[in-house]
Short mmCIF file of C-alpha atoms and ligand atoms in Angstrom, two decimals:
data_model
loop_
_atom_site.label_atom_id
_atom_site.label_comp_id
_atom_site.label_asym_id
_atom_site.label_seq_id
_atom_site.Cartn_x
_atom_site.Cartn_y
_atom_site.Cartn_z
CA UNK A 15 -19.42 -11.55 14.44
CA UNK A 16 -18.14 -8.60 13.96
CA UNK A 17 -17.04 -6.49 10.66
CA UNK A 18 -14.27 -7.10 9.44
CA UNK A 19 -12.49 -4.19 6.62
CA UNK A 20 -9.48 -4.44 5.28
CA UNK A 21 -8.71 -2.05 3.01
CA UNK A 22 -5.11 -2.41 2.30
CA UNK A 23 -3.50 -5.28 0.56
CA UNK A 24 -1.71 -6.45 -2.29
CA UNK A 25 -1.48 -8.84 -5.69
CA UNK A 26 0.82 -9.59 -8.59
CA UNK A 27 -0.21 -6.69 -9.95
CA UNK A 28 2.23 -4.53 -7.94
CA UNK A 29 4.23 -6.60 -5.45
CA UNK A 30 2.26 -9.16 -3.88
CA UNK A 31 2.53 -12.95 -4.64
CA UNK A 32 -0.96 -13.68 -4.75
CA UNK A 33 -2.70 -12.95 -7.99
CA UNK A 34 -6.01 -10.58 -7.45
CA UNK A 35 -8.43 -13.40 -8.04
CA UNK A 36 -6.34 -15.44 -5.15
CA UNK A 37 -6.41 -12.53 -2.66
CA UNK A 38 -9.85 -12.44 -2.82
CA UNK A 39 -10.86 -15.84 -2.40
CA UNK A 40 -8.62 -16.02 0.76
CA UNK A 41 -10.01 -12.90 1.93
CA UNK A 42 -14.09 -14.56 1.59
CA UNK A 43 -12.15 -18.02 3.12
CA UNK A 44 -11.19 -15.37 5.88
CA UNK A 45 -15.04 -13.92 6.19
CA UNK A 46 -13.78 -10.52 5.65
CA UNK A 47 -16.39 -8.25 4.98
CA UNK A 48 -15.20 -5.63 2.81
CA UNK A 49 -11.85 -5.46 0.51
CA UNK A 50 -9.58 -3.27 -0.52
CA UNK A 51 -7.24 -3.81 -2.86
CA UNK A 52 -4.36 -1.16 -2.93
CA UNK A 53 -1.79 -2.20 -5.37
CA UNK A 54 1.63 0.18 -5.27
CA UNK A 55 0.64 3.04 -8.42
CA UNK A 56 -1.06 -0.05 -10.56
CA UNK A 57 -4.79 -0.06 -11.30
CA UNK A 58 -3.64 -3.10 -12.88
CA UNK A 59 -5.46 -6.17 -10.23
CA UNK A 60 -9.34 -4.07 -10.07
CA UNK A 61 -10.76 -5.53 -12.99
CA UNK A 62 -9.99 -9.40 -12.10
CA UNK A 63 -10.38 -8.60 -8.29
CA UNK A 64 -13.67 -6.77 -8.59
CA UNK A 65 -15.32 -9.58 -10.78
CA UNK A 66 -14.29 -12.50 -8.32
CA UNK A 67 -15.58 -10.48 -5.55
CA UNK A 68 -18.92 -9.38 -7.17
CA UNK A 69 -19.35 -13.36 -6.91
CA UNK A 70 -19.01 -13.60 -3.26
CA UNK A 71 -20.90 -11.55 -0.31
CA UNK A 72 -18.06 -9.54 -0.42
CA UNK A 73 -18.28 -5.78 0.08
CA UNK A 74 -15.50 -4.95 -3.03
CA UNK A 75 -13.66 -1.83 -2.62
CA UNK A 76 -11.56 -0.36 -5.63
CA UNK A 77 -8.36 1.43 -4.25
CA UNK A 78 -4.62 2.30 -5.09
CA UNK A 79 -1.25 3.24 -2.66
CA UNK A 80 0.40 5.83 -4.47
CA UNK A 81 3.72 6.57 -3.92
CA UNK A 82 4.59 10.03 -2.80
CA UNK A 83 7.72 11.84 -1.95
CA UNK A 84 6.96 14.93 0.54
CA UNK A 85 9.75 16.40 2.50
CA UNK A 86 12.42 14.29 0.53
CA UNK A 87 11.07 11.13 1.86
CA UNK A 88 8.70 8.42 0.22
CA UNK A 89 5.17 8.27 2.11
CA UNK A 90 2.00 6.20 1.28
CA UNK A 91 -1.56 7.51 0.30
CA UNK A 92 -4.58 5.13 -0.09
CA UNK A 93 -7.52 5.74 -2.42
CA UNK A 94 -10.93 3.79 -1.61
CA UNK A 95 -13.58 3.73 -3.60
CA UNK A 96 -11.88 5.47 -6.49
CA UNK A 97 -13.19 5.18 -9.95
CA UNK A 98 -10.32 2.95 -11.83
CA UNK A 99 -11.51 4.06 -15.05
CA UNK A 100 -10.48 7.92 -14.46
CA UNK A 101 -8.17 9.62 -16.93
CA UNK A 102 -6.64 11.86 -14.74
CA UNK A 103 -5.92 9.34 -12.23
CA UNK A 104 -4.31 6.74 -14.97
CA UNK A 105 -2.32 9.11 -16.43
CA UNK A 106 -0.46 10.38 -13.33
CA UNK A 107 -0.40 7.13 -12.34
CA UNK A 108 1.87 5.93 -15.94
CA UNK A 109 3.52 9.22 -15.40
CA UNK A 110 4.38 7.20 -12.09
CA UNK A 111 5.44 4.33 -13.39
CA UNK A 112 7.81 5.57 -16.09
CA UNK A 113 9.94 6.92 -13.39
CA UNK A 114 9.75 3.55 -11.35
CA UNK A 115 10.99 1.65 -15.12
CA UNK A 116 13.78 3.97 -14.77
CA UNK A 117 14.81 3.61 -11.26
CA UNK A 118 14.52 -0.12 -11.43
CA UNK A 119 17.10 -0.16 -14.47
CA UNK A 120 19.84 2.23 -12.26
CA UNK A 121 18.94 -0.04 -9.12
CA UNK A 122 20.15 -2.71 -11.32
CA UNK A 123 23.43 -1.19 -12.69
CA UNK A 124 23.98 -0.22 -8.75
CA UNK A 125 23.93 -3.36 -7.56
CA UNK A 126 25.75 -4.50 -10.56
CA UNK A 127 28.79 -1.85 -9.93
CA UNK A 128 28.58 -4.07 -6.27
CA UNK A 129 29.09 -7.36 -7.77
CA UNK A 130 26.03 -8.45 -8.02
CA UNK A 131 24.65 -8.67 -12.05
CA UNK A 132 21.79 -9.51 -13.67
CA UNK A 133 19.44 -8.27 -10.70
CA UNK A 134 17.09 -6.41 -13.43
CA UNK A 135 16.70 -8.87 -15.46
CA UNK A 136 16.30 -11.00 -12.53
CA UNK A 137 13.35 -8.71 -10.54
CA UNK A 138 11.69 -8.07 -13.97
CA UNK A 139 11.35 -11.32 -14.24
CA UNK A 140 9.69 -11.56 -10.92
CA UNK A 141 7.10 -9.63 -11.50
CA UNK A 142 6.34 -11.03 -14.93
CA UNK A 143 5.89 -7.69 -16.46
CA UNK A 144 4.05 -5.73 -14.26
CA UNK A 145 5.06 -3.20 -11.92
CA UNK A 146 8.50 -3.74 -10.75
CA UNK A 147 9.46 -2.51 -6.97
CA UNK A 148 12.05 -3.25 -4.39
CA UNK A 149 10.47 -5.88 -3.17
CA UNK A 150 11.13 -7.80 -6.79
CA UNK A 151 15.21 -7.14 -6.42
CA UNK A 152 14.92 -8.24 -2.77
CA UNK A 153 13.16 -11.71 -3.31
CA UNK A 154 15.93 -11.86 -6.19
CA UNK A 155 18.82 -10.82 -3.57
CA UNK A 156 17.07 -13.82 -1.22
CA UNK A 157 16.68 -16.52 -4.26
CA UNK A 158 19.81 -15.79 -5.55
CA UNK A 159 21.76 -16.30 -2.41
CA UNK A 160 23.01 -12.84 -1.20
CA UNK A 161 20.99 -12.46 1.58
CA UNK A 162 18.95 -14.80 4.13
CA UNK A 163 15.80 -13.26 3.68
CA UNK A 164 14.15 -10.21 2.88
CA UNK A 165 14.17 -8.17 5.81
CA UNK A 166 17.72 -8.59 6.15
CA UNK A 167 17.69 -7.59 2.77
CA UNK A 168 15.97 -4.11 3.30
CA UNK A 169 19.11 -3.52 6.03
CA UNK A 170 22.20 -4.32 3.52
CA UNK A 171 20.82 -3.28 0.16
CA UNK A 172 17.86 -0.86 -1.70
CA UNK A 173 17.83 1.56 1.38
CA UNK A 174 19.78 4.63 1.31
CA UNK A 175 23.27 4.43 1.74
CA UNK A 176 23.38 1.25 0.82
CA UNK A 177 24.05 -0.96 -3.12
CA UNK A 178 21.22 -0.91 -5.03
CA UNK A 179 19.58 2.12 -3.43
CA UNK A 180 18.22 4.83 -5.85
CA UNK A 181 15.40 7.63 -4.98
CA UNK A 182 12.11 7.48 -6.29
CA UNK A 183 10.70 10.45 -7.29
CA UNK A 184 7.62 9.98 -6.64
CA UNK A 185 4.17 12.32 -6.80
CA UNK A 186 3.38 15.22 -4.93
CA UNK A 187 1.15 14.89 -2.25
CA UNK A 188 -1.30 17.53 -4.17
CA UNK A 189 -0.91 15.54 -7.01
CA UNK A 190 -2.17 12.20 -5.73
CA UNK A 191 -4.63 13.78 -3.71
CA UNK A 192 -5.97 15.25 -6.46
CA UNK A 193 -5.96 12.43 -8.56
CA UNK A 194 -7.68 10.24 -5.81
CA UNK A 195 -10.18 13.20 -5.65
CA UNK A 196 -10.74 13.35 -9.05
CA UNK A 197 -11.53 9.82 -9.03
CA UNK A 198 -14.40 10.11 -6.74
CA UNK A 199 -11.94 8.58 -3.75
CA UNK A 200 -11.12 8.61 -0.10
CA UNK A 201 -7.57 9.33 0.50
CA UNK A 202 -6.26 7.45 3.72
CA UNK A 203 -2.68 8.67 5.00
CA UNK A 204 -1.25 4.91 4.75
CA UNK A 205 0.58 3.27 8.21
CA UNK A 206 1.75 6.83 9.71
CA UNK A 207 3.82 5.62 12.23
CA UNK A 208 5.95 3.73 9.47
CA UNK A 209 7.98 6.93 8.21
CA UNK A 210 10.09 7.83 11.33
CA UNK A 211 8.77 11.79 11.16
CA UNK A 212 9.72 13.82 13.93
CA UNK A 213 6.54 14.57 16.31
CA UNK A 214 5.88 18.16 14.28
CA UNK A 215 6.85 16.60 11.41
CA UNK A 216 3.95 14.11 10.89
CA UNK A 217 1.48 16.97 12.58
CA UNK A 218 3.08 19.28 9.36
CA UNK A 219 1.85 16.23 6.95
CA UNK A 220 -1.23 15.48 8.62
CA UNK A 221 -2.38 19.02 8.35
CA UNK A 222 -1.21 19.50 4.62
CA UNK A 223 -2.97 16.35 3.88
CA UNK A 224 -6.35 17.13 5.56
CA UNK A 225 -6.01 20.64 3.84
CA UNK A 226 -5.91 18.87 0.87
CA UNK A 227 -8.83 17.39 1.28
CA UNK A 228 -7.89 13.60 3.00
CA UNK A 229 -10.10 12.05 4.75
CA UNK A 230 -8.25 9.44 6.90
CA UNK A 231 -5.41 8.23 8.79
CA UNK A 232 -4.65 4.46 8.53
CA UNK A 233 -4.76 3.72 12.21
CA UNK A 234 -4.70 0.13 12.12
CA UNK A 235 -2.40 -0.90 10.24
CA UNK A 236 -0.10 -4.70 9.82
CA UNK A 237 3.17 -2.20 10.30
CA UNK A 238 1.64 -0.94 13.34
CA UNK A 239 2.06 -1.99 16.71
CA UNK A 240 -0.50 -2.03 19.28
CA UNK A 241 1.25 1.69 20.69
CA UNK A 242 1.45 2.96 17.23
CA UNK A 243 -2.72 2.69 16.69
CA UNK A 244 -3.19 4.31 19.58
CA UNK A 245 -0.69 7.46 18.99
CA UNK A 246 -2.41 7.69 15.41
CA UNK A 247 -6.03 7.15 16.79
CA UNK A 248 -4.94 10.49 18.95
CA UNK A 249 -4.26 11.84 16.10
CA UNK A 250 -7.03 10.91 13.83
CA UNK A 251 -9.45 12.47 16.56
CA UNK A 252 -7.43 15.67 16.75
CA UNK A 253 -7.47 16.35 13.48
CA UNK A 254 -11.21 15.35 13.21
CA UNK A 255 -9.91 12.81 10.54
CA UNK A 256 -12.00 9.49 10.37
CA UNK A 257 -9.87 5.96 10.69
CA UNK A 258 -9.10 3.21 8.32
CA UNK A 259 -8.06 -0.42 8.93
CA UNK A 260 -5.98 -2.48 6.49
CA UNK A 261 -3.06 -5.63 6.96
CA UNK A 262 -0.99 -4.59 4.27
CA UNK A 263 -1.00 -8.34 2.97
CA UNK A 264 1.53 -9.06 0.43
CA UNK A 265 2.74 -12.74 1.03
CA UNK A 266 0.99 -15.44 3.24
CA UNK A 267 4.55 -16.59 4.19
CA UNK A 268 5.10 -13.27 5.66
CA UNK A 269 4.87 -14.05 9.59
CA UNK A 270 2.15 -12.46 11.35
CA UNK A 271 0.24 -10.75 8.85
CA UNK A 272 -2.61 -12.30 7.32
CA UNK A 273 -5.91 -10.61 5.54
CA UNK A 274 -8.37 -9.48 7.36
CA UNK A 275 -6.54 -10.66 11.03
CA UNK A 276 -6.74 -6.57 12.03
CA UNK A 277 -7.22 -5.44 16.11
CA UNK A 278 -10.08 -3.63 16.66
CA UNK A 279 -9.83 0.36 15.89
CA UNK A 280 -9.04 1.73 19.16
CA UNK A 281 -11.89 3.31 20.83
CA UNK A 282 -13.31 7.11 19.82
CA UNK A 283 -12.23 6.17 16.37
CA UNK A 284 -14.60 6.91 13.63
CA UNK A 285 -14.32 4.35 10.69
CA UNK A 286 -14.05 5.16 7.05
CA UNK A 287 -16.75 2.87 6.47
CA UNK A 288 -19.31 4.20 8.62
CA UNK A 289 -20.91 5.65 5.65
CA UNK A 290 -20.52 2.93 2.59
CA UNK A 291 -23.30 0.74 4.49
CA UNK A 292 -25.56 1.55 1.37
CA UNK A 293 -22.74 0.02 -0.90
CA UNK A 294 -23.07 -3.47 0.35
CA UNK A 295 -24.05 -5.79 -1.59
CA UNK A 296 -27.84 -6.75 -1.85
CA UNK A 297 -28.22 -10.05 -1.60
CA UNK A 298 -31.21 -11.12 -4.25
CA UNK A 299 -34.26 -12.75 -3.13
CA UNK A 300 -35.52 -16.54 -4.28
P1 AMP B 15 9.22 0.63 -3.85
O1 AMP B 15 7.84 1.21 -3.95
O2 AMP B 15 9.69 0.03 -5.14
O3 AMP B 15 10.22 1.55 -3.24
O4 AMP B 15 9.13 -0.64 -2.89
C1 AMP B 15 8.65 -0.51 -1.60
C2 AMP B 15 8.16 -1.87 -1.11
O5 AMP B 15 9.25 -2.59 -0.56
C3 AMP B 15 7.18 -1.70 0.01
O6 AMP B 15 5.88 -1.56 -0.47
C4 AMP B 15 7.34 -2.99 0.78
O7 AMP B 15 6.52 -3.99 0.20
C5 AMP B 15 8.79 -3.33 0.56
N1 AMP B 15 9.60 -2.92 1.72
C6 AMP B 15 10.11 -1.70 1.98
N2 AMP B 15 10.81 -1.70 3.13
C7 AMP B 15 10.73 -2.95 3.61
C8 AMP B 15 11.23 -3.62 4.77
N3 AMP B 15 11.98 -2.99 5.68
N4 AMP B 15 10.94 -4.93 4.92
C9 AMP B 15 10.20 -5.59 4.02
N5 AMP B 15 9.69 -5.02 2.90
C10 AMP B 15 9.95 -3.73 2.70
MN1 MN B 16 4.78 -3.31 -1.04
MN1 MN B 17 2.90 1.30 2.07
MN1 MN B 18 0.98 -1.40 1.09
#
């Protein structure tokens, strides 16, 4: 069989719905390999992932997706293998996090001003104290009635233009670089096809990033289709970047994406994890 990685997904500790210990029994029910969990700017799921996995023959891999806003607009950057116990990466990560408290109060008094109330106290709620994100105010928006479901809910509401929309201000991309650096990580440029960049545009970021010392585009991705891998694969061997795989799980109702079901990298890609074959797990002897 082959390898399966997947090094991007989700718990309740940012905005997934399965807790950490959850994700990664599903993901050793689903033979994956190796695991990443990347929680949205929340080290908060490691600790309780990593022991669950250290249980299984697992390959565990600690990792964050920190928000960043570059060119006025919000991208993604993975960290694998980072060290979750690094001060400077904690403390630009509650630096982080302060600013999404805020944002989630004025998303709250925006929606309010469009007749909808309560919606803060209703996404805090859903996500029972830990990190609170869009995706809290749109399963609100979808329990509560206002909209069929939640992709509908990312045309009507939370996206600019639109109630309940308000900018994060996130980090700077040589900010979470560094911070991933300084943790001893791998920073992956998460699902670049996702942000809609103009052709030079996303060859500006992908240089800035590799200047800054990233390692990896996120070719495969479970926002990716099959002609999205391929135009980033191009682009990962341009650049001389290596390529990372992940599902970007956050809900097994969500249709079609499921841990660890990932396409192969395309070929001429070179894997993150070409190199962490000394990390896996030794299995002892009887
Ligand atoms: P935030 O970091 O609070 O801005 O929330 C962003 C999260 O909202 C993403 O990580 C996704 O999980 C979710 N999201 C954003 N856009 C969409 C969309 N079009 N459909 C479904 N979920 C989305
Ligand atoms: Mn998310
Ligand atoms: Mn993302
Ligand atoms: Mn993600």
């Amino acid at each position: 069989m082959s390898t399966i990685y997947d090094l991007h997904t989700h718990s309740t500790a940012s905005d997934g719905t399965l807790s950490p210990t959850q994700l990664v029994l599903r993901a050793v029910a689903a033979q994956v390999q190796g695991l990443a969990l990347t929680d949205h700017d929340t080290l908060g799921g490691l600790e309780e992932a990593a022991a669950v996995a250290h249980l299984h023959s697992i390959h565990w891999i600690p990792g964050i997706e920190i928000s960043v806003t570059w060119n006025s607009k919000t991208i993604h950057i993975v960290g694998l293998n980072i060290d979750p116990s690094s001060s400077e990466l904690q403390a630009g990560l509650s630096a982080l996090n302060n600013r999404r408290a805020n944002r989630a109060v004025e998303m709250g008094l925006s929606l309010a001003k469009h007749g909808i109330p309560d919606a803060f106290e209703g996404a805090s709620k859903l996500s029972n104290g830990d990190l609170i994100s869009r995706t809290h105010f749109a399963r609100f928006l979808v329990q509560y009635g206002y909209v069929p479901d939640e992709r509908q809910v990312f045309k009507r509401f939370l996206v600019a233009g639109k109630p309940g929309y308000v900018p994060g201000q996130w980090a700077s991309i040589e900010d979470a670089l560094s911070w991933i650096i300084q943790a001893g990580g791998q920073a992956v440029l998460a699902h670049p096809a996702r942000y809609k960049l103009t052709a030079n545009d996303l060859r500006r970021l992908i240089e800035i990033f590799r200047t800054l010392g990233g390692c990896a585009l996120e070719v495969v991705s479970g926002s990716h289709s099959r002609d999205d891998s391929l135009s980033v694969a191009k682009l990962a061997r341009e650049f001389g970047l290596l390529s990372s795989a992940g599902s970007d799980f956050h809900d097994p109702k969500t249709a079609n994406i499921e841990v660890g079901r990932l396409p192969a990298l395309p070929d001429g890609c070179v894997p993150i994890w070409q190199n962490w074959g000394k990390q896996l797990p030794t299995i002892p002897q009887i």
